[in-house]
Structure formats: structure tokens, C-alpha cells
Amino acid sequence: MPSSLVITAELARTTCQLTREIRRPIGLLITRRGVVEQVLVGAGCAPTFESLVKFRVGSHALRGLRLIRTHLHDDPLSQDDLTHLALLRLDLIGVLGVDETGEPSLLHLAHLLPPNQQGEVCRLLKPVPFHDLDLQLDVFLHGLDSDLQRADSTHDVAGGSESAILVSAAPRSHAEQEEHLEELKELAESAGVRVLDRIAQRTHEGFERYLLGKGKLKEVVMRALQKGADLVIFDQDLAPAQARAISEVTDLKVIDRTQLILDIFARRAHTREGKVQVELAQLRYLLPRLSGHGTSLSRLGGGIGSRGPGETKLETDRRRIRDRIAHLEREIDDVARHQDQRRSRRVRQGLPILSIVGYTNAGKSTLLNSLTHSQIPAQDRLFETLDTTSRRLRFPHDREVIVTDTVGFIRDLPKDLVGAFRTTLDELRDADLLLHVVDASAPNVDQQITAVETVLQSLNLDTIPRVMVLNKCDRLSAHEAGVLCERYHAIGISAPNRETLRPLIAHLETLLPAVPTLPGQEEDPDQPPQDLALASHS
Ligand SMILES: Nc1nc2c(ncn2[C@@H]2O[C@H](COP(=O)(O)OP(=O)(O)OP(=O)(O)O)[C@@H](O)[C@H]2O)c(=O)[nH]1
Ligand SMILES: [Mg+2]
């Protein structure tokens, strides 16, 4: 068949006549070279995703296949037809009416559109009698390909970042899933991803293959097309086989929450120790996901979820990845030994250690800055801090402590991360007192507190005395703050405002032992002690 024709008159007639005879619609799936790839008979008349895997395409391109099906009447394209057009990224979909005598009558055609502001996925062409069809298919497809490609590149330049649809599928209520999706959105934004839409489904048993139902998965793809998303981020961890199945069916890049968190950590790791820990966590996560051909990994391409170990590294065999893991583990052991030396120096000094812990973005670093006049980075994004910072702080009445700020926690902290951040988290073991900072203005305060307590328990740190501080009280009314403080037996503060820290400091003083400052301690290489600014006023 010439590449300029949608379908030859001869093939159209034969198909129409057959349709009349068997009284069933017939669908022809035709390649750009004019080869009939599949013949489908019966009502549904649509190829399956699975049968099209070999015609894989890039995220915004067409599949190079058109579907022309017959219809015993002159019905227009159905919603199902348009869904197939979008989901399968067909070049074109057409319905050809069959008249009484078995001759082709009206032809209805539709094609996809580049992502647009109206959110329109496709355009329906005006139906024409088959013999009047005047469409130069090759020219038309060339134009459509370029439009789609252009939209893709302007979209990249415009945003300079990836854009995503967030998906949650769990046997949980919608409200609960929405809350989790809200946090997933913050995570995505912290990774520089624009969030275009989100979808939640309450699932039951039997959704194992794609995690969510097939119908819902179609909806995800449709929305991704409408909004021009190139990435789908799942709130649930995907088993390797699920991730593969989903990305095969959707032709979109698919990552889960763990990968997203790992990606943020990879962006924020600055120190050698941080980088080693993140790479280790990434490799441990990837190892079981290395399929036979490494296809699912190479399909990740660049960007989110693939930072850190480069693509070439990912495609080396498992054995080399295992070697790398072993090497990184040895490096971490080295770090741990160094850490021990640093610790024993502190222990010799006999200074109590006050460690600030809490949910990510609660205001831990801001509090350390306020207490010790430091300027460590504090920003409104998740996992700003990865490395531990220690500062000496002198209270009035001969009390001195080392205050440390460290990586924040999150619910369901990926276990590979906990393992890899062992040395960072181990530092918390030396704490004499944990200061649990809570964002009192967070909509899910309760869950954040529970999540932190769970992590502390899992690290066996729940035996260390703990003081809870409700931060960001400036965002609440005095009454609300009072009620919360009472409920949690906590002290309310607003970390950037030093004045609000007075009650906290007074309380800490009662808990800390008096240590007379010995001569020579000021030469401590960590930092000279910082007098409490408030102390001189009180
Ligand atoms: N309104 C208000 N904002 C605060 C307060 N404390 C901190 N913030 C803001 O909250 C954001 C997060 O603060 P950080 O100190 O970076 O929080 P963190 O707990 O160290 O966060 P990670 O290191 O990412 O885990 C920043 O934008 C702060 O300016 C407060 O008491 N009130
Ligand atoms: Mg911080």
C-alpha cells in the first residue's frame, strides 16, 4: 500500500464486504510502510498493549500504526476509539461505515494533538465519503510528528525540569491517600519536578500486576497525555516487575517514592560521606531491579530517578554493582572509624550532647542557627540537611553543650536509606538529650510525630531522654498553640525568633548537668563555644 494513502480503495472495499458478510466490524492495524500488522474482528476491535510492545515509542511520539475499523452503520468515533487512539499513541484512528451493498460509505478520522492549554487530547476530522477522502497521509504524519516533537522540546525548555503525575493506589481511604499525595508533591517539588496532576485509587486484592486497576492506569496515561507529563510517580513502592509492567504499558517513565527520595538525597549530598551513603542506598535499591537485559534501567534515561550511578554503571552486570557496593561499604566503615575518634574526643571533653531530631522541614536547622548564631542552610524544602552539624553552646551558670543538627525523618523512610545513613544516624546514639522538633502548623502533626517516634524506636534511640518542641507557633493562634503544647507536653517556639526560645532554654538548663569549663577547651577544633545571646539579657 502506498504510504500516501490511509487505506487503498481495494482493501477498503474488501474489508467492507467481509464486514457485511460476517456482520461484524473488522479492524486493520496498519504500519507506516503500509503493512497490515493485525486484523481484529468483533465489537472491541482494538489491539492490546502487550501486542504493541515491539512498536515502542518515545514519550511524546506516535507509534507508527494506524487503526482503521469498519462499522455496519455510519456511527461516528466512539469514546473507546478515542481512548485507544490516545493510549496506544496511534498515528490515526478511523471508522469506515459500510452501506447496504457492502460498499464503503463515510469515513470518520481522528488524530492526537500536542499538549495544549485546553487540555484537548485529539482532533476529530470532518467525516467524508470514503471516495472523496483527500488526505496525503505521509505529508500529514510528517507535520504531526514535527508538531509533537516541537511541543516536546518547548515543553522541556519552558520548564527546564521534568513534570509528573502523582499516583497513589492503596487499600486506604481517599482522604488518607490525598494527605500522602500532598507530601509526595512536596517531595517532587523538592526534587525540582513540576506536579501537573494527581490520581488516587482505593485498591483491593488482585491489583498486583499494575498496582492499580487497568482502567485507572488508562486514566493515568490519558491525563499524562493531556497535561504533557513525562513522568509518573507512585506513592507506593513498586516491585521490580510492577515498575516494568507499568512502564511497558504506559510508555512513560515510572518511578516510586523511594526513588524520588533517593534522588533528592543524591542532589543534596555534598560531603564525601553523604555521597557514598546515597550511592550505596541507590545501588542497593537498584540491584534487585536489574532485569536480564537491563532494559528497565536504560529506559529510565536521564533525570529523576537516575541521578547518581550513571547509566553505564547501571548497565554493567550485577557482579560489578556488587563489587561497587562492597567498596562503598568499606568506605563507610572507614568513615565510622573516624567518627569514633571524633566522638571519643568529645566524650573526653565530657560535654553533654543535645541532638535536634524531627520530621523533615520541621525547622531543625533554623533552631540550631538561632541557638548558636550559625548560618547553616535552612530552606522550605524537604531534606535540605543531610550532613550533621555540631556547635558548642554555652548556657549561663556554667553549662555547656554540643548541639547537633542532622538529617530529617519522614514516614516510611526507605530502608536502604536507613541502612546507608547508619553512620550519620549512629551519631545520635551519643546524644544525652534529644530535642524533637515538630512543625506545629503541619496538617498531619500527629502522623509526623508518630513517624519520628517510629524511626527513633527502630534505631533503638527511644531510651534517650527526649524533649518535644512545637515549632512554627507563629502560624497558629496563641490558643491553638497552647492546646497543642498541652496535648503533647511540649514547649512552643518559633525558631527564627530568639525571644520565643526562652522557656525552652530555661527548661534545658534544668536537665543538663553543670560542667565547669576547663581551661583549654576553647581550642576545640569543632567550634569555639557560642554564648547564648539570650543569657546576657536574663
Ligand atoms: N513560620 C515559620 N517558619 C519556620 C519556623 N522555623 C523554620 N521555619 C521555616 O521552615 C522551613 C524549614 O526550615 P529548616 O530549618 O530548613 O527545617 P529542617 O527541619 O532543618 O528541614 P530539613 O533539613 O529539610 O529536614 C524554612 O523555610 C524555615 O524558614 C518558624 O518557627 N516559623
Ligand atoms: Mg535542616
XYZ file of C-alpha atoms and ligand atoms in Angstrom:
571
model
C 0.000 0.000 0.000
C 1.487 3.421 -0.880
C 2.481 5.470 2.161
C 0.402 8.422 0.990
C -2.902 6.556 1.416
C -4.812 5.933 4.636
C -6.121 2.732 3.039
C -6.424 1.679 -0.600
C -9.821 1.628 -2.208
C -9.428 -2.070 -2.887
C -8.605 -3.006 0.696
C -11.418 -0.767 1.947
C -13.946 -2.497 -0.324
C -12.820 -5.995 0.555
C -12.955 -5.238 4.257
C -16.380 -3.636 3.963
C -17.751 -6.582 2.030
C -16.403 -9.040 4.564
C -17.921 -6.948 7.320
C -21.287 -7.180 5.637
C -20.968 -10.928 5.220
C -19.923 -11.783 8.729
C -21.953 -8.895 10.211
C -19.105 -7.960 12.469
C -16.744 -4.996 12.470
C -13.203 -5.608 11.269
C -10.177 -3.578 12.349
C -6.927 -3.236 10.441
C -3.783 -2.142 12.185
C -1.512 -0.714 9.510
C 2.142 0.337 9.732
C 3.577 3.441 8.062
C 5.060 1.230 5.383
C 1.571 0.070 4.520
C 1.801 -3.396 6.014
C -1.291 -4.774 7.733
C 0.126 -5.763 11.092
C -3.002 -7.139 12.763
C -6.554 -7.930 11.690
C -9.056 -7.661 14.516
C -12.592 -8.937 14.342
C -15.529 -8.214 16.620
C -17.013 -5.492 18.721
C -13.974 -4.260 20.696
C -11.690 -4.333 17.676
C -8.651 -2.954 19.426
C -5.148 -4.333 19.763
C -3.796 -4.964 23.255
C -0.933 -3.005 24.767
C 1.040 -6.174 25.037
C 0.857 -6.922 21.323
C 2.302 -3.492 20.536
C 5.357 -3.622 22.735
C 7.647 -4.051 19.752
C 6.360 -0.768 18.339
C 7.598 1.146 21.338
C 7.885 4.903 21.017
C 9.359 7.830 22.942
C 7.224 9.615 25.489
C 5.527 12.062 23.142
C 5.895 10.372 19.757
C 3.433 8.366 17.707
C 3.593 4.622 17.462
C 3.706 4.449 13.696
C 0.488 2.423 13.472
C -2.996 3.428 12.439
C -6.208 1.608 13.185
C -8.989 1.640 10.630
C -12.094 -0.272 11.544
C -15.375 -0.838 9.812
C -18.829 -0.241 11.183
C -22.105 -1.622 9.910
C -23.723 1.783 10.266
C -22.382 5.282 9.859
C -21.652 5.788 13.526
C -19.037 8.340 14.496
C -15.913 7.511 16.510
C -16.786 6.289 19.972
C -15.189 7.349 23.243
C -13.463 3.957 23.274
C -11.923 4.674 19.872
C -10.517 7.948 21.142
C -9.188 6.258 24.250
C -7.406 3.693 22.085
C -6.002 6.463 19.922
C -4.513 8.167 22.973
C -3.424 5.149 24.945
C -1.825 3.350 22.058
C -0.468 6.601 20.552
C -1.809 5.635 17.183
C -0.950 7.742 14.145
C -4.615 7.902 13.281
C -7.842 6.161 14.064
C -10.638 5.782 11.552
C -14.123 4.314 11.413
C -15.384 3.360 7.991
C -19.122 2.958 7.533
C -20.465 0.105 5.402
C -23.586 0.706 3.314
C -26.372 -1.722 2.400
C -24.491 -3.071 -0.594
C -21.279 -3.658 1.317
C -19.569 -0.573 -0.122
C -17.529 1.887 1.988
C -19.543 4.951 2.996
C -18.495 7.696 5.461
C -15.000 7.773 6.947
C -14.502 9.355 10.365
C -10.898 10.119 11.312
C -9.211 11.448 14.439
C -5.609 12.157 15.422
C -3.714 13.160 18.557
C -2.808 16.748 19.413
C 0.321 18.058 21.116
C -0.285 19.005 24.805
C -2.217 22.263 24.773
C -3.723 24.724 27.188
C -7.246 23.481 26.570
C -6.159 20.012 27.593
C -7.532 18.570 24.338
C -6.098 15.191 23.538
C -7.290 14.712 19.964
C -8.954 16.313 16.983
C -11.828 14.771 15.037
C -11.719 15.476 11.323
C -14.936 16.197 9.460
C -16.345 12.877 8.216
C -16.155 12.485 4.427
C -17.498 9.880 1.988
C -14.636 7.404 1.597
C -14.193 8.036 -2.111
C -13.836 11.811 -1.504
C -11.030 11.380 1.015
C -8.230 13.742 0.155
C -5.535 13.211 2.757
C -1.859 12.819 1.864
C -1.078 10.532 4.738
C 2.738 10.746 4.604
C 2.710 14.549 4.443
C 0.098 14.732 7.165
C 2.043 12.426 9.527
C 5.277 14.269 8.884
C 3.569 17.501 10.004
C 2.008 15.847 13.023
C 5.323 14.282 14.084
C 7.039 17.663 13.936
C 4.258 19.359 15.905
C 4.514 16.739 18.624
C 8.285 16.943 18.726
C 8.247 20.721 18.858
C 5.755 20.676 21.700
C 8.026 18.256 23.482
C 11.119 20.432 23.169
C 9.392 23.744 24.011
C 7.918 21.971 26.953
C 11.419 20.987 28.072
C 12.885 24.427 27.530
C 9.958 26.184 29.145
C 10.013 24.193 32.347
C 13.666 23.283 32.400
C 12.508 20.398 34.541
C 10.503 17.247 34.394
C 6.807 17.236 35.035
C 4.881 14.488 36.674
C 1.574 12.946 37.543
C 1.384 11.578 41.059
C -0.411 8.315 41.687
C -1.444 6.571 44.855
C -3.044 3.148 44.885
C -3.616 1.575 48.272
C -6.319 -0.061 50.345
C -6.662 3.245 52.234
C -9.343 5.922 52.284
C -9.194 8.683 49.707
C -8.609 11.294 52.395
C -5.593 9.434 53.700
C -4.188 8.957 50.220
C -4.696 12.648 49.442
C -2.645 13.518 52.502
C 0.141 11.243 51.351
C -0.059 12.696 47.867
C 0.335 16.162 49.340
C 3.612 15.080 50.889
C 4.635 13.328 47.673
C 4.044 16.643 45.908
C 6.402 18.379 48.330
C 8.967 15.668 47.742
C 8.617 16.027 43.977
C 8.963 19.777 44.176
C 11.995 19.419 46.400
C 13.469 17.345 43.576
C 12.694 20.098 41.065
C 9.777 18.252 39.439
C 6.637 20.118 38.417
C 3.499 18.327 39.530
C 0.715 18.529 36.951
C -1.924 16.285 38.411
C -2.624 13.534 40.909
C -4.742 10.433 40.936
C -5.695 8.163 43.814
C -7.393 4.797 43.782
C -8.583 2.704 46.652
C -7.461 -0.761 45.682
C -8.332 -4.263 46.747
C -6.783 -7.638 46.287
C -5.982 -8.586 42.735
C -4.342 -5.392 41.541
C -0.891 -6.832 41.871
C 0.222 -6.613 38.285
C -0.039 -2.873 37.758
C -0.668 -1.949 41.402
C -3.823 -0.182 40.287
C -6.703 -1.311 38.102
C -6.239 -1.378 34.357
C -8.985 1.199 33.824
C -7.333 3.555 36.279
C -4.000 3.003 34.614
C -5.589 4.120 31.346
C -6.784 7.247 33.104
C -3.238 7.928 34.269
C -1.940 7.694 30.718
C -4.735 9.892 29.382
C -4.035 12.571 31.943
C -0.317 12.375 31.303
C -1.049 12.962 27.633
C -3.449 15.801 28.295
C -1.101 17.618 30.597
C 2.135 16.741 28.841
C 3.686 14.854 31.759
C 6.751 12.730 31.143
C 6.889 11.011 34.472
C 4.558 9.062 36.745
C 5.471 8.944 40.418
C 3.863 6.309 42.632
C 3.446 6.915 46.330
C 3.777 3.171 46.914
C 6.921 1.197 46.424
C 6.755 -0.713 43.183
C 8.064 -4.220 42.936
C 10.561 -4.514 40.079
C 8.083 -6.471 37.956
C 5.336 -3.913 38.569
C 7.501 -0.987 37.554
C 8.431 -2.824 34.374
C 4.849 -3.802 33.550
C 3.539 -0.296 34.144
C 6.159 1.454 32.099
C 5.713 -1.051 29.289
C 2.001 -0.416 29.160
C 2.169 3.359 29.549
C 5.379 4.109 27.718
C 6.065 6.681 30.428
C 8.924 6.894 32.854
C 7.736 5.364 36.103
C 9.359 5.824 39.490
C 8.267 5.298 43.076
C 8.553 7.347 46.249
C 11.758 5.637 47.339
C 13.458 6.521 44.068
C 12.272 10.087 44.427
C 13.691 10.363 47.938
C 16.939 8.775 46.808
C 17.087 11.338 44.027
C 16.662 14.242 46.453
C 19.385 12.803 48.649
C 21.650 12.478 45.615
C 21.109 16.154 44.803
C 21.757 17.335 48.332
C 24.736 15.189 49.243
C 27.765 17.460 49.368
C 30.252 15.724 51.591
C 32.159 12.615 50.613
C 30.379 10.739 53.370
C 26.950 11.869 52.157
C 27.718 10.934 48.574
C 28.969 7.490 49.489
C 25.900 6.849 51.609
C 23.498 7.901 48.877
C 25.222 5.921 46.167
C 25.168 2.872 48.372
C 21.454 3.266 49.000
C 20.783 3.730 45.281
C 22.753 0.666 44.302
C 21.105 -1.479 46.943
C 17.749 -0.343 45.641
C 18.672 -0.967 42.016
C 20.355 -4.338 42.351
C 17.173 -6.437 42.580
C 15.696 -4.322 39.784
C 18.352 -5.196 37.273
C 16.461 -7.257 34.759
C 18.149 -9.689 32.414
C 18.754 -7.115 29.706
C 18.841 -4.071 31.903
C 16.081 -2.635 29.734
C 14.001 -1.196 32.503
C 17.016 0.684 33.767
C 18.235 2.011 30.486
C 14.714 3.198 29.788
C 14.971 5.468 32.788
C 17.238 7.647 30.700
C 18.434 10.784 32.449
C 16.783 12.918 35.072
C 14.798 11.974 38.110
C 15.362 8.533 39.479
C 18.556 8.050 37.548
C 20.872 10.515 39.218
C 23.919 9.143 40.954
C 25.131 5.924 39.447
C 25.420 6.732 35.764
C 23.656 4.790 33.069
C 26.744 2.922 32.011
C 27.275 1.827 35.573
C 23.678 0.651 35.756
C 24.134 -1.489 32.727
C 27.163 -3.274 33.938
C 26.373 -6.647 35.334
C 25.228 -7.388 38.832
C 28.625 -8.586 39.794
C 30.235 -5.205 39.206
C 27.489 -3.483 41.110
C 28.035 -5.874 43.996
C 31.745 -5.072 43.910
C 30.950 -1.384 43.996
C 28.604 -1.929 46.940
C 31.325 -3.788 48.804
C 33.771 -0.992 48.075
C 31.359 1.690 49.313
C 30.640 -0.334 52.437
C 34.341 -0.398 53.218
C 34.465 3.361 52.756
C 31.583 3.788 55.156
C 33.380 1.622 57.704
C 36.338 3.988 57.391
C 34.074 6.941 57.983
C 32.644 5.184 61.013
C 36.143 4.661 62.451
C 36.914 8.357 62.010
C 33.651 9.189 63.618
C 34.573 7.057 66.605
C 37.753 9.063 67.067
C 35.859 12.336 66.865
C 33.333 11.036 69.339
C 35.819 9.818 71.860
C 37.384 13.280 71.801
C 34.023 14.737 72.673
C 33.435 12.192 75.353
C 36.823 13.065 76.843
C 35.688 16.655 76.982
C 32.715 15.406 78.889
C 30.336 17.802 77.223
C 26.739 16.679 77.075
C 25.299 16.320 73.583
C 21.942 17.724 72.642
C 20.722 16.352 69.311
C 17.983 18.003 67.332
C 15.774 15.440 65.597
C 12.447 15.648 63.813
C 10.430 15.348 60.655
C 11.970 16.872 57.571
C 11.266 20.608 57.175
C 10.189 20.972 60.826
C 12.715 23.756 61.414
C 15.632 21.859 62.978
C 18.388 23.760 61.216
C 16.647 27.076 61.879
C 16.627 26.231 65.576
C 20.323 25.318 65.567
C 21.041 28.615 63.808
C 19.044 30.594 66.327
C 20.555 28.890 69.333
C 24.142 29.149 68.175
C 24.163 32.165 65.827
C 25.098 29.917 62.950
C 24.197 30.143 59.324
C 23.722 26.605 58.145
C 21.337 26.386 55.179
C 17.665 26.217 56.125
C 15.033 26.261 53.404
C 11.438 25.437 52.804
C 12.060 22.153 51.049
C 12.322 18.581 52.184
C 15.677 17.083 53.101
C 17.596 20.326 52.940
C 20.022 18.969 55.531
C 21.823 15.681 55.025
C 25.000 16.155 56.986
C 25.359 16.502 60.696
C 26.478 19.861 62.038
C 27.727 20.274 65.598
C 28.105 23.551 67.503
C 29.170 24.257 71.029
C 26.778 26.282 73.056
C 27.325 27.807 76.460
C 24.422 28.414 78.782
C 24.646 30.753 81.741
C 25.541 29.100 85.077
C 28.435 27.010 83.752
C 26.501 24.793 81.486
C 27.813 23.922 78.101
C 26.607 21.520 75.468
C 27.264 20.371 71.968
C 24.190 20.877 69.807
C 23.876 18.779 66.680
C 21.503 19.065 63.749
C 21.115 16.192 61.364
C 19.108 14.669 58.529
C 15.331 14.806 58.976
C 12.979 11.850 59.098
C 9.923 11.016 57.039
C 7.222 8.380 57.290
C 8.205 5.056 55.729
C 11.811 6.095 55.426
C 13.208 3.838 52.703
C 15.040 1.025 54.423
C 18.003 1.213 52.076
C 18.471 4.797 53.157
C 18.320 3.976 56.846
C 20.943 1.307 56.259
C 23.193 3.580 54.257
C 22.839 6.521 56.617
C 23.908 4.332 59.503
C 26.975 6.420 60.296
C 25.009 9.669 60.266
C 22.240 8.226 62.391
C 24.721 6.488 64.686
C 25.869 9.883 65.877
C 22.506 10.215 67.534
C 23.466 7.394 69.898
C 25.842 9.705 71.686
C 23.113 12.169 72.490
C 22.362 12.800 76.148
C 19.160 14.518 75.214
C 17.068 14.523 72.057
C 15.220 17.665 71.110
C 12.289 16.546 68.983
C 11.273 19.495 66.797
C 7.741 19.315 65.416
C 6.143 21.584 62.829
C 3.011 22.548 64.759
C 1.492 24.071 61.628
C 1.657 20.848 59.572
C -1.787 19.461 58.726
C -0.733 15.995 59.903
C 1.146 16.813 63.103
C 0.090 13.542 64.704
C 1.432 11.385 61.907
C 4.664 13.338 61.741
C 5.237 12.837 65.458
C 4.435 9.137 65.183
C 6.732 8.754 62.177
C 9.643 10.290 64.082
C 8.945 8.123 67.105
C 8.847 5.047 64.894
C 12.223 5.860 63.374
C 13.712 6.540 66.814
C 12.412 3.207 68.023
C 13.759 1.349 65.032
C 17.171 2.850 65.745
C 16.840 1.922 69.439
C 17.098 5.576 70.359
C 13.848 5.719 72.271
C 15.592 5.256 75.604
C 17.388 8.598 75.344
C 15.564 11.366 77.261
C 13.539 13.485 74.903
C 12.054 16.965 74.950
C 9.395 17.874 72.426
C 9.294 21.342 70.916
C 6.377 22.576 68.847
C 7.859 24.905 66.282
C 6.283 27.433 63.887
C 3.845 28.503 66.607
C 3.746 31.910 64.899
C 1.491 30.246 62.340
C -1.083 29.321 64.993
C -3.215 31.390 67.298
C -1.978 31.575 70.878
C -4.941 29.432 71.878
C -4.267 26.707 69.297
C -0.597 26.647 70.251
C -1.498 26.351 73.925
C -3.852 23.430 73.308
C -1.268 21.561 71.224
C 1.521 22.130 73.743
C -0.640 20.756 76.475
C -1.666 17.748 74.427
C 1.906 16.784 73.628
C 3.540 18.073 76.836
C 5.669 20.210 74.594
C 7.223 23.645 74.634
C 6.049 26.059 71.949
C 8.606 28.070 69.990
C 9.099 29.919 66.759
C 12.645 29.047 65.832
C 13.667 32.185 63.896
C 12.535 34.376 66.792
C 15.078 34.042 69.604
C 12.815 35.662 72.159
C 10.436 32.702 71.899
C 13.207 30.297 72.894
C 13.481 31.485 76.490
C 11.170 28.909 78.100
C 12.900 26.156 76.137
C 16.361 27.269 77.229
C 15.259 27.551 80.836
C 13.873 24.016 80.658
C 17.006 22.615 79.025
C 19.144 24.116 81.759
C 17.298 22.185 84.374
C 18.016 18.967 82.501
C 21.681 19.483 81.777
C 24.384 18.806 84.336
C 26.643 21.695 85.299
C 30.078 21.334 83.724
C 32.637 23.876 84.728
C 34.525 24.998 81.646
C 38.079 23.765 81.841
C 40.942 25.823 80.535
C 41.977 24.697 77.065
C 38.554 23.577 75.952
C 38.175 26.627 73.783
C 40.769 25.182 71.456
C 38.340 22.522 70.451
C 38.687 22.180 66.696
C 34.980 21.634 66.168
C 33.986 25.210 67.003
C 34.557 27.751 69.745
C 31.614 27.736 72.148
C 28.857 30.172 71.430
C 27.394 32.108 74.331
C 23.651 32.143 74.372
C 22.560 35.545 73.244
C 19.559 35.366 75.492
C 21.587 34.600 78.540
C 23.052 38.053 78.792
C 19.593 39.590 78.849
C 18.140 37.372 81.503
N 6.854 30.459 60.012
C 7.894 29.778 60.474
N 8.734 29.185 59.615
C 9.769 28.487 60.122
C 9.972 28.354 61.500
N 11.068 27.577 61.698
C 11.525 27.259 60.471
N 10.744 27.803 59.520
C 10.896 27.669 58.066
O 10.675 26.307 57.732
C 11.499 25.909 56.651
C 12.301 24.680 57.009
O 13.251 25.006 57.980
P 14.591 24.178 58.181
O 15.254 24.733 59.389
O 15.348 24.069 56.926
O 13.945 22.764 58.527
P 14.718 21.395 58.808
O 13.940 20.680 59.849
O 16.152 21.632 59.073
O 14.483 20.684 57.409
P 15.367 19.524 56.657
O 16.797 19.812 56.877
O 14.943 19.700 55.237
O 14.905 18.243 57.238
C 12.369 27.120 56.333
O 11.785 27.803 55.248
C 12.303 27.937 57.598
O 12.483 29.327 57.345
C 9.052 29.000 62.388
O 9.129 28.929 63.608
N 8.039 29.677 61.812
Mg 17.762 21.075 58.117
